[in-house]
């Protein structure tokens, strides 16, 4: 159906983003093996639907496919969603649902966060509800612009902006909460 | 501007996603509000903590090989548009491209009507860390089309990253070559010291090809108002 030229174009546009795709998948699938499956699945879909890619916005286009593949695979495997992980931390899921008003301190002690261990930062980031988790990963780890995040997640850019603000505040609160009791305990 | 409004704009300000006017208003508020300045510092600390904790992973070789083998063997389908996860031309990106094209077309019109001897003055506003290679190419193309152009690039937020010592593109190529070439053609690079302070970057980390200005946003505004520069966003 397709010739070598098309394959060459696919390789040129898609393969440079393999690391980014895998990195995103590891965060969203929360499991290295599942992440590899999701990336393979995503590239397969990308290759099948390559004809619908317009212009040179290959990276957000691919990352959107990767994102959806991750969530589908997690669902298929009946793995709990991030929000449930979060519940175990004794947080009120209702308060944290997208759109809810969150009242956390505006400045939760930068010094406390600066001392947080990397493993704890990763755990807290992973414990955020999905809507907040994914925008933060896309912005801070994948380095996406707001427009790219909006395209990948499929929300208006204003929603990206407010989710990102809230995600940062939530994460600050989570980290500060975990660092402080331990410090007063010892 | 009130603290509540700043709180709303804090993330887009830090991410370099605000338009010039809003960014100026944010900076003015920060000058006189220690509480909001502390909030900015808090988010900056969080960003540093995340990037320290979350080093980007590289795809394992077996995955790379599996992916390549897979798409080489898989047939493409014609029924692509029916599936929800596959986005066709993204309206947002298309709009950006058009805006970029219009912006680029503008200086030519300006020159043909004004035709000043010293050439058109352009200040490019660079706030994002992505697409740097494409942006440098845009600059080069612009200069090729209009050799008399006077260009100042003002970088802040993540836009400063490629002006730091040893900066490389996503393929590991250093930026310094392209940078020097543009410098030789008269392009000036100005780096926001506010950004350096907030991201705790030593001023010595900035390449000697660039100069420091106190505030990138204020510099852009000054060039427009006082020196007749035309504003373009990269
Ligand atoms: Zn304030």
GROMACS .gro file of C-alpha atoms and ligand atoms in nm:
model
  421
    1UNK     CA    1   0.000   0.000   0.000
    2UNK     CA    2   0.268   0.243   0.102
    3UNK     CA    3   0.608   0.279  -0.051
    4UNK     CA    4   0.956   0.316   0.092
    5UNK     CA    5   0.924   0.691   0.078
    6UNK     CA    6   0.638   0.686   0.325
    7UNK     CA    7   0.830   0.452   0.555
    8UNK     CA    8   1.135   0.675   0.536
    9UNK     CA    9   0.919   0.976   0.626
   10UNK     CA   10   0.767   0.791   0.920
   11UNK     CA   11   1.111   0.697   1.052
   12UNK     CA   12   1.237   1.051   1.010
   13UNK     CA   13   0.939   1.210   1.188
   14UNK     CA   14   0.858   0.948   1.453
   15UNK     CA   15   1.172   0.767   1.562
   16UNK     CA   16   1.344   1.078   1.708
   17UNK     CA   17   1.059   1.092   1.961
   18UNK     CA   18   1.096   0.735   2.083
   19UNK     CA   19   1.273   0.836   2.405
   20UNK     CA   20   1.009   1.101   2.477
   21UNK     CA   21   0.736   0.847   2.405
   22UNK     CA   22   0.890   0.587   2.637
   23UNK     CA   23   0.952   0.842   2.909
   24UNK     CA   24   0.591   0.961   2.901
   25UNK     CA   25   0.466   0.602   2.895
   26UNK     CA   26   0.669   0.512   3.204
   27UNK     CA   27   0.500   0.792   3.394
   28UNK     CA   28   0.149   0.734   3.269
   29UNK     CA   29   0.152   0.353   3.269
   30UNK     CA   30   0.340   0.349   3.602
   31UNK     CA   31   0.499   0.018   3.514
   32UNK     CA   32   0.804  -0.032   3.292
   33UNK     CA   33   0.677  -0.342   3.115
   34UNK     CA   34   0.339  -0.187   3.046
   35UNK     CA   35   0.516   0.127   2.924
   36UNK     CA   36   0.704  -0.071   2.661
   37UNK     CA   37   0.383  -0.238   2.546
   38UNK     CA   38   0.209   0.098   2.527
   39UNK     CA   39   0.487   0.251   2.318
   40UNK     CA   40   0.483  -0.043   2.078
   41UNK     CA   41   0.107  -0.018   2.051
   42UNK     CA   42   0.130   0.358   1.999
   43UNK     CA   43   0.385   0.330   1.719
   44UNK     CA   44   0.172   0.068   1.552
   45UNK     CA   45  -0.127   0.302   1.561
   46UNK     CA   46   0.085   0.598   1.455
   47UNK     CA   47   0.208   0.402   1.154
   48UNK     CA   48  -0.144   0.295   1.062
   49UNK     CA   49  -0.285   0.644   1.086
   50UNK     CA   50   0.020   0.829   0.969
   51UNK     CA   51  -0.185   0.975   0.687
   52UNK     CA   52  -0.381   1.190   0.932
   53UNK     CA   53  -0.069   1.371   1.056
   54UNK     CA   54  -0.058   1.723   0.916
   55UNK     CA   55   0.237   1.958   0.919
   56UNK     CA   56   0.540   1.892   1.135
   57UNK     CA   57   0.367   1.865   1.473
   58UNK     CA   58   0.483   1.505   1.497
   59UNK     CA   59   0.582   1.508   1.864
   60UNK     CA   60   0.250   1.614   2.024
   61UNK     CA   61   0.065   1.397   1.774
   62UNK     CA   62   0.265   1.091   1.877
   63UNK     CA   63   0.252   1.173   2.249
   64UNK     CA   64  -0.125   1.196   2.234
   65UNK     CA   65  -0.141   0.846   2.089
   66UNK     CA   66   0.104   0.723   2.355
   67UNK     CA   67  -0.105   0.880   2.633
   68UNK     CA   68  -0.424   0.715   2.517
   69UNK     CA   69  -0.252   0.379   2.468
   70UNK     CA   70  -0.121   0.394   2.826
   71UNK     CA   71  -0.463   0.458   2.976
   72UNK     CA   72  -0.623   0.190   2.761
   73UNK     CA   73  -0.362  -0.068   2.859
   74UNK     CA   74  -0.396   0.015   3.227
   75UNK     CA   75  -0.769  -0.025   3.199
   76UNK     CA   76  -0.731  -0.351   3.010
   77UNK     CA   77  -0.504  -0.482   3.286
   78UNK     CA   78  -0.754  -0.363   3.549
   79UNK     CA   79  -0.487  -0.163   3.723
   80UNK     CA   80  -0.612   0.098   3.968
   81UNK     CA   81  -0.612   0.456   3.847
   82UNK     CA   82  -0.388   0.718   4.009
   83UNK     CA   83  -0.683   0.872   4.194
   84UNK     CA   84  -0.727   0.549   4.390
   85UNK     CA   85  -0.360   0.544   4.486
   86UNK     CA   86  -0.417   0.894   4.609
   87UNK     CA   87  -0.713   0.789   4.821
   88UNK     CA   88  -0.493   0.558   5.019
   89UNK     CA   89  -0.303   0.861   5.134
   90UNK     CA   90  -0.615   0.960   5.332
   91UNK     CA   91  -0.700   1.241   5.095
   92UNK     CA   92  -1.052   1.336   5.015
   93UNK     CA   93  -1.094   1.240   4.652
   94UNK     CA   94  -1.388   1.472   4.613
   95UNK     CA   95  -1.184   1.772   4.710
   96UNK     CA   96  -0.920   1.679   4.455
   97UNK     CA   97  -1.151   1.618   4.161
   98UNK     CA   98  -1.091   1.848   3.868
   99UNK     CA   99  -1.287   2.168   3.907
  100UNK     CA  100  -1.304   2.153   4.286
  101UNK     CA  101  -1.175   2.447   4.481
  102UNK     CA  102  -0.854   2.364   4.657
  103UNK     CA  103  -0.737   2.567   4.949
  104UNK     CA  104  -0.373   2.505   5.011
  105UNK     CA  105  -0.119   2.756   5.134
  106UNK     CA  106   0.014   2.972   4.848
  107UNK     CA  107   0.369   2.935   4.966
  108UNK     CA  108   0.427   2.593   5.118
  109UNK     CA  109   0.782   2.641   5.238
  110UNK     CA  110   1.026   2.628   4.951
  111UNK     CA  111   1.298   2.524   5.192
  112UNK     CA  112   1.112   2.205   5.287
  113UNK     CA  113   1.069   2.108   4.922
  114UNK     CA  114   1.432   2.182   4.846
  115UNK     CA  115   1.528   1.917   5.104
  116UNK     CA  116   1.291   1.650   4.973
  117UNK     CA  117   1.456   1.331   4.853
  118UNK     CA  118   1.421   1.243   4.487
  119UNK     CA  119   1.242   0.916   4.555
  120UNK     CA  120   0.982   1.099   4.759
  121UNK     CA  121   0.934   1.363   4.489
  122UNK     CA  122   0.875   1.086   4.235
  123UNK     CA  123   0.627   0.910   4.464
  124UNK     CA  124   0.432   1.228   4.531
  125UNK     CA  125   0.422   1.315   4.162
  126UNK     CA  126   0.297   0.965   4.088
  127UNK     CA  127   0.027   0.997   4.355
  128UNK     CA  128  -0.142   1.299   4.196
  129UNK     CA  129  -0.485   1.243   4.039
  130UNK     CA  130  -0.457   1.170   3.667
  131UNK     CA  131  -0.569   1.510   3.535
  132UNK     CA  132  -0.304   1.688   3.739
  133UNK     CA  133  -0.037   1.422   3.706
  134UNK     CA  134  -0.035   1.418   3.328
  135UNK     CA  135  -0.010   1.795   3.276
  136UNK     CA  136   0.276   1.818   3.522
  137UNK     CA  137   0.466   1.531   3.358
  138UNK     CA  138   0.413   1.681   3.012
  139UNK     CA  139   0.526   2.024   3.124
  140UNK     CA  140   0.814   1.948   3.359
  141UNK     CA  141   0.954   1.624   3.226
  142UNK     CA  142   0.863   1.634   2.857
  143UNK     CA  143   0.906   2.011   2.829
  144UNK     CA  144   0.582   2.064   2.632
  145UNK     CA  145   0.430   2.407   2.572
  146UNK     CA  146   0.074   2.478   2.693
  147UNK     CA  147  -0.054   2.446   2.337
  148UNK     CA  148   0.114   2.109   2.297
  149UNK     CA  149  -0.028   1.988   2.630
  150UNK     CA  150  -0.373   2.107   2.523
  151UNK     CA  151  -0.338   1.907   2.200
  152UNK     CA  152  -0.209   1.595   2.375
  153UNK     CA  153  -0.463   1.591   2.657
  154UNK     CA  154  -0.748   1.724   2.443
  155UNK     CA  155  -0.853   2.019   2.659
  156UNK     CA  156  -0.866   2.395   2.602
  157UNK     CA  157  -0.545   2.582   2.682
  158UNK     CA  158  -0.715   2.763   2.973
  159UNK     CA  159  -0.781   2.427   3.138
  160UNK     CA  160  -0.415   2.334   3.096
  161UNK     CA  161  -0.321   2.657   3.270
  162UNK     CA  162  -0.547   2.608   3.570
  163UNK     CA  163  -0.471   2.237   3.603
  164UNK     CA  164  -0.101   2.304   3.598
  165UNK     CA  165  -0.128   2.569   3.868
  166UNK     CA  166  -0.336   2.338   4.081
  167UNK     CA  167  -0.106   2.042   4.015
  168UNK     CA  168   0.192   2.239   4.138
  169UNK     CA  169   0.013   2.351   4.451
  170UNK     CA  170  -0.105   1.996   4.521
  171UNK     CA  171   0.243   1.857   4.475
  172UNK     CA  172   0.396   2.124   4.698
  173UNK     CA  173   0.143   2.037   4.964
  174UNK     CA  174   0.201   1.662   4.933
  175UNK     CA  175   0.578   1.690   4.955
  176UNK     CA  176   0.569   1.937   5.244
  177UNK     CA  177   0.326   1.710   5.428
  178UNK     CA  178   0.556   1.410   5.396
  179UNK     CA  179   0.880   1.589   5.475
  180UNK     CA  180   0.763   1.771   5.786
  181UNK     CA  181   0.627   1.496   6.016
  182UNK     CA  182   0.940   1.291   5.957
  183UNK     CA  183   1.161   1.580   6.054
  184UNK     CA  184   0.976   1.656   6.374
  185UNK     CA  185   0.972   1.284   6.456
  186UNK     CA  186   1.348   1.245   6.453
  187UNK     CA  187  -0.294   4.371   3.990
  188UNK     CA  188  -0.418   4.190   4.298
  189UNK     CA  189  -0.251   3.891   4.463
  190UNK     CA  190  -0.539   3.665   4.359
  191UNK     CA  191  -0.491   3.760   3.994
  192UNK     CA  192  -0.117   3.703   4.021
  193UNK     CA  193  -0.182   3.366   4.174
  194UNK     CA  194  -0.377   3.274   3.861
  195UNK     CA  195  -0.099   3.394   3.630
  196UNK     CA  196   0.188   3.252   3.834
  197UNK     CA  197   0.226   2.926   3.642
  198UNK     CA  198   0.197   3.073   3.293
  199UNK     CA  199   0.440   3.348   3.394
  200UNK     CA  200   0.699   3.095   3.510
  201UNK     CA  201   0.644   2.885   3.199
  202UNK     CA  202   0.689   3.184   2.969
  203UNK     CA  203   0.334   3.149   2.838
  204UNK     CA  204   0.206   3.501   2.914
  205UNK     CA  205   0.167   3.776   2.662
  206UNK     CA  206   0.394   4.073   2.705
  207UNK     CA  207   0.142   4.298   2.876
  208UNK     CA  208   0.040   4.045   3.139
  209UNK     CA  209   0.402   3.950   3.203
  210UNK     CA  210   0.487   4.317   3.261
  211UNK     CA  211   0.198   4.349   3.505
  212UNK     CA  212   0.318   4.039   3.691
  213UNK     CA  213   0.672   4.177   3.718
  214UNK     CA  214   0.542   4.508   3.847
  215UNK     CA  215   0.340   4.331   4.115
  216UNK     CA  216   0.636   4.114   4.215
  217UNK     CA  217   0.850   4.422   4.269
  218UNK     CA  218   0.628   4.528   4.555
  219UNK     CA  219   0.483   4.202   4.689
  220UNK     CA  220   0.715   3.977   4.889
  221UNK     CA  221   0.438   3.722   4.938
  222UNK     CA  222   0.391   3.662   4.567
  223UNK     CA  223   0.768   3.669   4.510
  224UNK     CA  224   0.795   3.391   4.767
  225UNK     CA  225   0.521   3.199   4.587
  226UNK     CA  226   0.719   3.223   4.262
  227UNK     CA  227   1.031   3.103   4.440
  228UNK     CA  228   0.830   2.812   4.582
  229UNK     CA  229   0.717   2.696   4.237
  230UNK     CA  230   1.069   2.740   4.104
  231UNK     CA  231   1.204   2.522   4.384
  232UNK     CA  232   0.943   2.261   4.302
  233UNK     CA  233   1.045   2.265   3.935
  234UNK     CA  234   1.408   2.219   4.032
  235UNK     CA  235   1.317   1.932   4.265
  236UNK     CA  236   1.116   1.761   3.988
  237UNK     CA  237   1.388   1.791   3.726
  238UNK     CA  238   1.645   1.664   3.976
  239UNK     CA  239   1.427   1.367   4.073
  240UNK     CA  240   1.293   1.275   3.729
  241UNK     CA  241   1.572   1.227   3.480
  242UNK     CA  242   1.426   1.147   3.139
  243UNK     CA  243   1.446   0.776   3.062
  244UNK     CA  244   1.593   0.644   2.742
  245UNK     CA  245   1.401   0.379   2.549
  246UNK     CA  246   1.568   0.038   2.588
  247UNK     CA  247   1.736  -0.096   2.276
  248UNK     CA  248   1.499  -0.395   2.257
  249UNK     CA  249   1.202  -0.156   2.244
  250UNK     CA  250   1.365   0.047   1.968
  251UNK     CA  251   1.425  -0.268   1.765
  252UNK     CA  252   1.078  -0.402   1.832
  253UNK     CA  253   0.917  -0.075   1.721
  254UNK     CA  254   1.116  -0.061   1.402
  255UNK     CA  255   1.043  -0.423   1.314
  256UNK     CA  256   0.676  -0.372   1.393
  257UNK     CA  257   0.593  -0.079   1.172
  258UNK     CA  258   0.799  -0.220   0.889
  259UNK     CA  259   0.569  -0.522   0.885
  260UNK     CA  260   0.232  -0.365   0.966
  261UNK     CA  261  -0.007  -0.263   0.689
  262UNK     CA  262  -0.155   0.085   0.698
  263UNK     CA  263  -0.532   0.127   0.709
  264UNK     CA  264  -0.734   0.372   0.514
  265UNK     CA  265  -1.002   0.418   0.781
  266UNK     CA  266  -0.787   0.637   1.001
  267UNK     CA  267  -1.017   0.926   1.081
  268UNK     CA  268  -1.284   0.721   1.254
  269UNK     CA  269  -1.069   0.660   1.561
  270UNK     CA  270  -1.088   0.898   1.850
  271UNK     CA  271  -0.733   0.881   1.971
  272UNK     CA  272  -0.596   0.993   1.639
  273UNK     CA  273  -0.602   1.366   1.596
  274UNK     CA  274  -0.601   1.510   1.250
  275UNK     CA  275  -0.461   1.855   1.184
  276UNK     CA  276  -0.473   2.023   1.522
  277UNK     CA  277  -0.651   2.357   1.493
  278UNK     CA  278  -0.433   2.520   1.757
  279UNK     CA  279  -0.109   2.433   1.585
  280UNK     CA  280  -0.240   2.529   1.245
  281UNK     CA  281  -0.342   2.866   1.387
  282UNK     CA  282   0.005   2.913   1.534
  283UNK     CA  283   0.165   2.842   1.199
  284UNK     CA  284  -0.055   3.097   1.029
  285UNK     CA  285   0.018   3.359   1.293
  286UNK     CA  286   0.389   3.286   1.254
  287UNK     CA  287   0.365   3.324   0.880
  288UNK     CA  288   0.176   3.652   0.904
  289UNK     CA  289   0.426   3.782   1.155
  290UNK     CA  290   0.712   3.694   0.925
  291UNK     CA  291   0.543   3.849   0.626
  292UNK     CA  292   0.495   4.174   0.811
  293UNK     CA  293   0.853   4.312   0.811
  294UNK     CA  294   0.869   4.289   0.434
  295UNK     CA  295   0.561   4.506   0.404
  296UNK     CA  296   0.702   4.743   0.662
  297UNK     CA  297   1.024   4.773   0.471
  298UNK     CA  298   0.867   4.834   0.134
  299UNK     CA  299   0.654   5.115   0.273
  300UNK     CA  300   0.898   5.272   0.519
  301UNK     CA  301   1.227   5.170   0.355
  302UNK     CA  302   1.456   5.317   0.620
  303UNK     CA  303   1.828   5.318   0.545
  304UNK     CA  304   1.921   5.137   0.865
  305UNK     CA  305   1.679   4.851   0.802
  306UNK     CA  306   1.382   4.728   0.996
  307UNK     CA  307   1.428   4.672   1.367
  308UNK     CA  308   1.286   4.353   1.505
  309UNK     CA  309   1.278   4.230   1.863
  310UNK     CA  310   1.216   3.860   1.885
  311UNK     CA  311   1.061   3.742   2.211
  312UNK     CA  312   1.177   3.395   2.312
  313UNK     CA  313   1.020   3.238   2.622
  314UNK     CA  314   1.003   2.866   2.548
  315UNK     CA  315   1.276   2.602   2.548
  316UNK     CA  316   1.132   2.394   2.263
  317UNK     CA  317   1.183   2.425   1.890
  318UNK     CA  318   1.505   2.622   1.940
  319UNK     CA  319   1.657   2.480   1.623
  320UNK     CA  320   1.354   2.578   1.419
  321UNK     CA  321   1.359   2.925   1.577
  322UNK     CA  322   1.724   2.979   1.488
  323UNK     CA  323   1.641   2.868   1.134
  324UNK     CA  324   1.356   3.120   1.126
  325UNK     CA  325   1.599   3.394   1.224
  326UNK     CA  326   1.844   3.289   0.956
  327UNK     CA  327   1.572   3.280   0.690
  328UNK     CA  328   1.451   3.619   0.798
  329UNK     CA  329   1.802   3.763   0.763
  330UNK     CA  330   1.849   3.595   0.426
  331UNK     CA  331   1.528   3.757   0.305
  332UNK     CA  332   1.617   4.094   0.451
  333UNK     CA  333   1.992   4.141   0.507
  334UNK     CA  334   1.956   4.494   0.649
  335UNK     CA  335   1.743   4.369   0.934
  336UNK     CA  336   1.844   4.468   1.286
  337UNK     CA  337   1.749   4.183   1.515
  338UNK     CA  338   1.754   4.161   1.894
  339UNK     CA  339   1.649   3.833   2.054
  340UNK     CA  340   1.529   3.876   2.412
  341UNK     CA  341   1.517   3.548   2.602
  342UNK     CA  342   1.355   3.474   2.937
  343UNK     CA  343   1.202   3.176   3.122
  344UNK     CA  344   1.297   2.851   2.946
  345UNK     CA  345   1.394   3.056   2.640
  346UNK     CA  346   1.734   3.125   2.796
  347UNK     CA  347   1.843   2.760   2.804
  348UNK     CA  348   2.010   2.753   2.465
  349UNK     CA  349   2.220   3.056   2.565
  350UNK     CA  350   2.387   2.869   2.850
  351UNK     CA  351   2.738   2.724   2.820
  352UNK     CA  352   2.743   2.379   2.664
  353UNK     CA  353   2.375   2.386   2.555
  354UNK     CA  354   2.281   2.122   2.297
  355UNK     CA  355   1.980   2.042   2.083
  356UNK     CA  356   1.781   1.720   2.121
  357UNK     CA  357   2.028   1.539   1.893
  358UNK     CA  358   2.326   1.644   2.105
  359UNK     CA  359   2.447   1.912   1.865
  360UNK     CA  360   2.582   2.226   2.038
  361UNK     CA  361   2.398   2.550   1.965
  362UNK     CA  362   2.708   2.762   1.981
  363UNK     CA  363   2.793   2.732   1.608
  364UNK     CA  364   2.455   2.862   1.492
  365UNK     CA  365   2.469   3.126   1.764
  366UNK     CA  366   2.806   3.262   1.652
  367UNK     CA  367   2.693   3.263   1.291
  368UNK     CA  368   2.392   3.477   1.382
  369UNK     CA  369   2.608   3.704   1.600
  370UNK     CA  370   2.841   3.754   1.303
  371UNK     CA  371   2.538   3.871   1.104
  372UNK     CA  372   2.454   4.131   1.370
  373UNK     CA  373   2.188   3.949   1.571
  374UNK     CA  374   2.202   4.041   1.940
  375UNK     CA  375   2.100   3.803   2.217
  376UNK     CA  376   1.983   3.946   2.549
  377UNK     CA  377   1.921   3.731   2.854
  378UNK     CA  378   1.682   3.811   3.140
  379UNK     CA  379   1.868   3.835   3.472
  380UNK     CA  380   1.541   3.793   3.663
  381UNK     CA  381   1.510   3.447   3.511
  382UNK     CA  382   1.869   3.359   3.606
  383UNK     CA  383   1.808   3.469   3.964
  384UNK     CA  384   1.483   3.276   3.992
  385UNK     CA  385   1.630   2.960   3.845
  386UNK     CA  386   1.945   3.004   4.054
  387UNK     CA  387   2.171   3.007   3.749
  388UNK     CA  388   2.508   3.177   3.780
  389UNK     CA  389   2.549   3.467   3.536
  390UNK     CA  390   2.879   3.312   3.428
  391UNK     CA  391   2.688   3.017   3.282
  392UNK     CA  392   2.559   3.245   3.004
  393UNK     CA  393   2.763   3.228   2.682
  394UNK     CA  394   2.974   3.541   2.611
  395UNK     CA  395   2.784   3.585   2.281
  396UNK     CA  396   2.481   3.701   2.484
  397UNK     CA  397   2.445   4.004   2.710
  398UNK     CA  398   2.247   4.034   3.030
  399UNK     CA  399   1.955   4.271   3.084
  400UNK     CA  400   1.780   4.319   3.421
  401UNK     CA  401   1.437   4.209   3.298
  402UNK     CA  402   1.363   4.047   2.962
  403UNK     CA  403   1.004   4.165   2.960
  404UNK     CA  404   1.099   4.523   3.043
  405UNK     CA  405   1.370   4.513   2.774
  406UNK     CA  406   1.119   4.410   2.507
  407UNK     CA  407   0.886   4.686   2.612
  408UNK     CA  408   1.171   4.942   2.610
  409UNK     CA  409   1.290   4.840   2.262
  410UNK     CA  410   0.937   4.879   2.129
  411UNK     CA  411   0.860   5.209   2.292
  412UNK     CA  412   1.195   5.385   2.291
  413UNK     CA  413   1.379   5.242   1.992
  414UNK     CA  414   1.098   5.170   1.749
  415UNK     CA  415   1.142   4.793   1.732
  416UNK     CA  416   0.872   4.572   1.589
  417UNK     CA  417   0.769   4.289   1.820
  418UNK     CA  418   0.765   3.928   1.702
  419UNK     CA  419   0.722   3.620   1.914
  420UNK     CA  420   0.938   3.315   1.841
  421LIG    ZN1  421   0.097   3.973   4.574
   0.00000   0.00000   0.00000
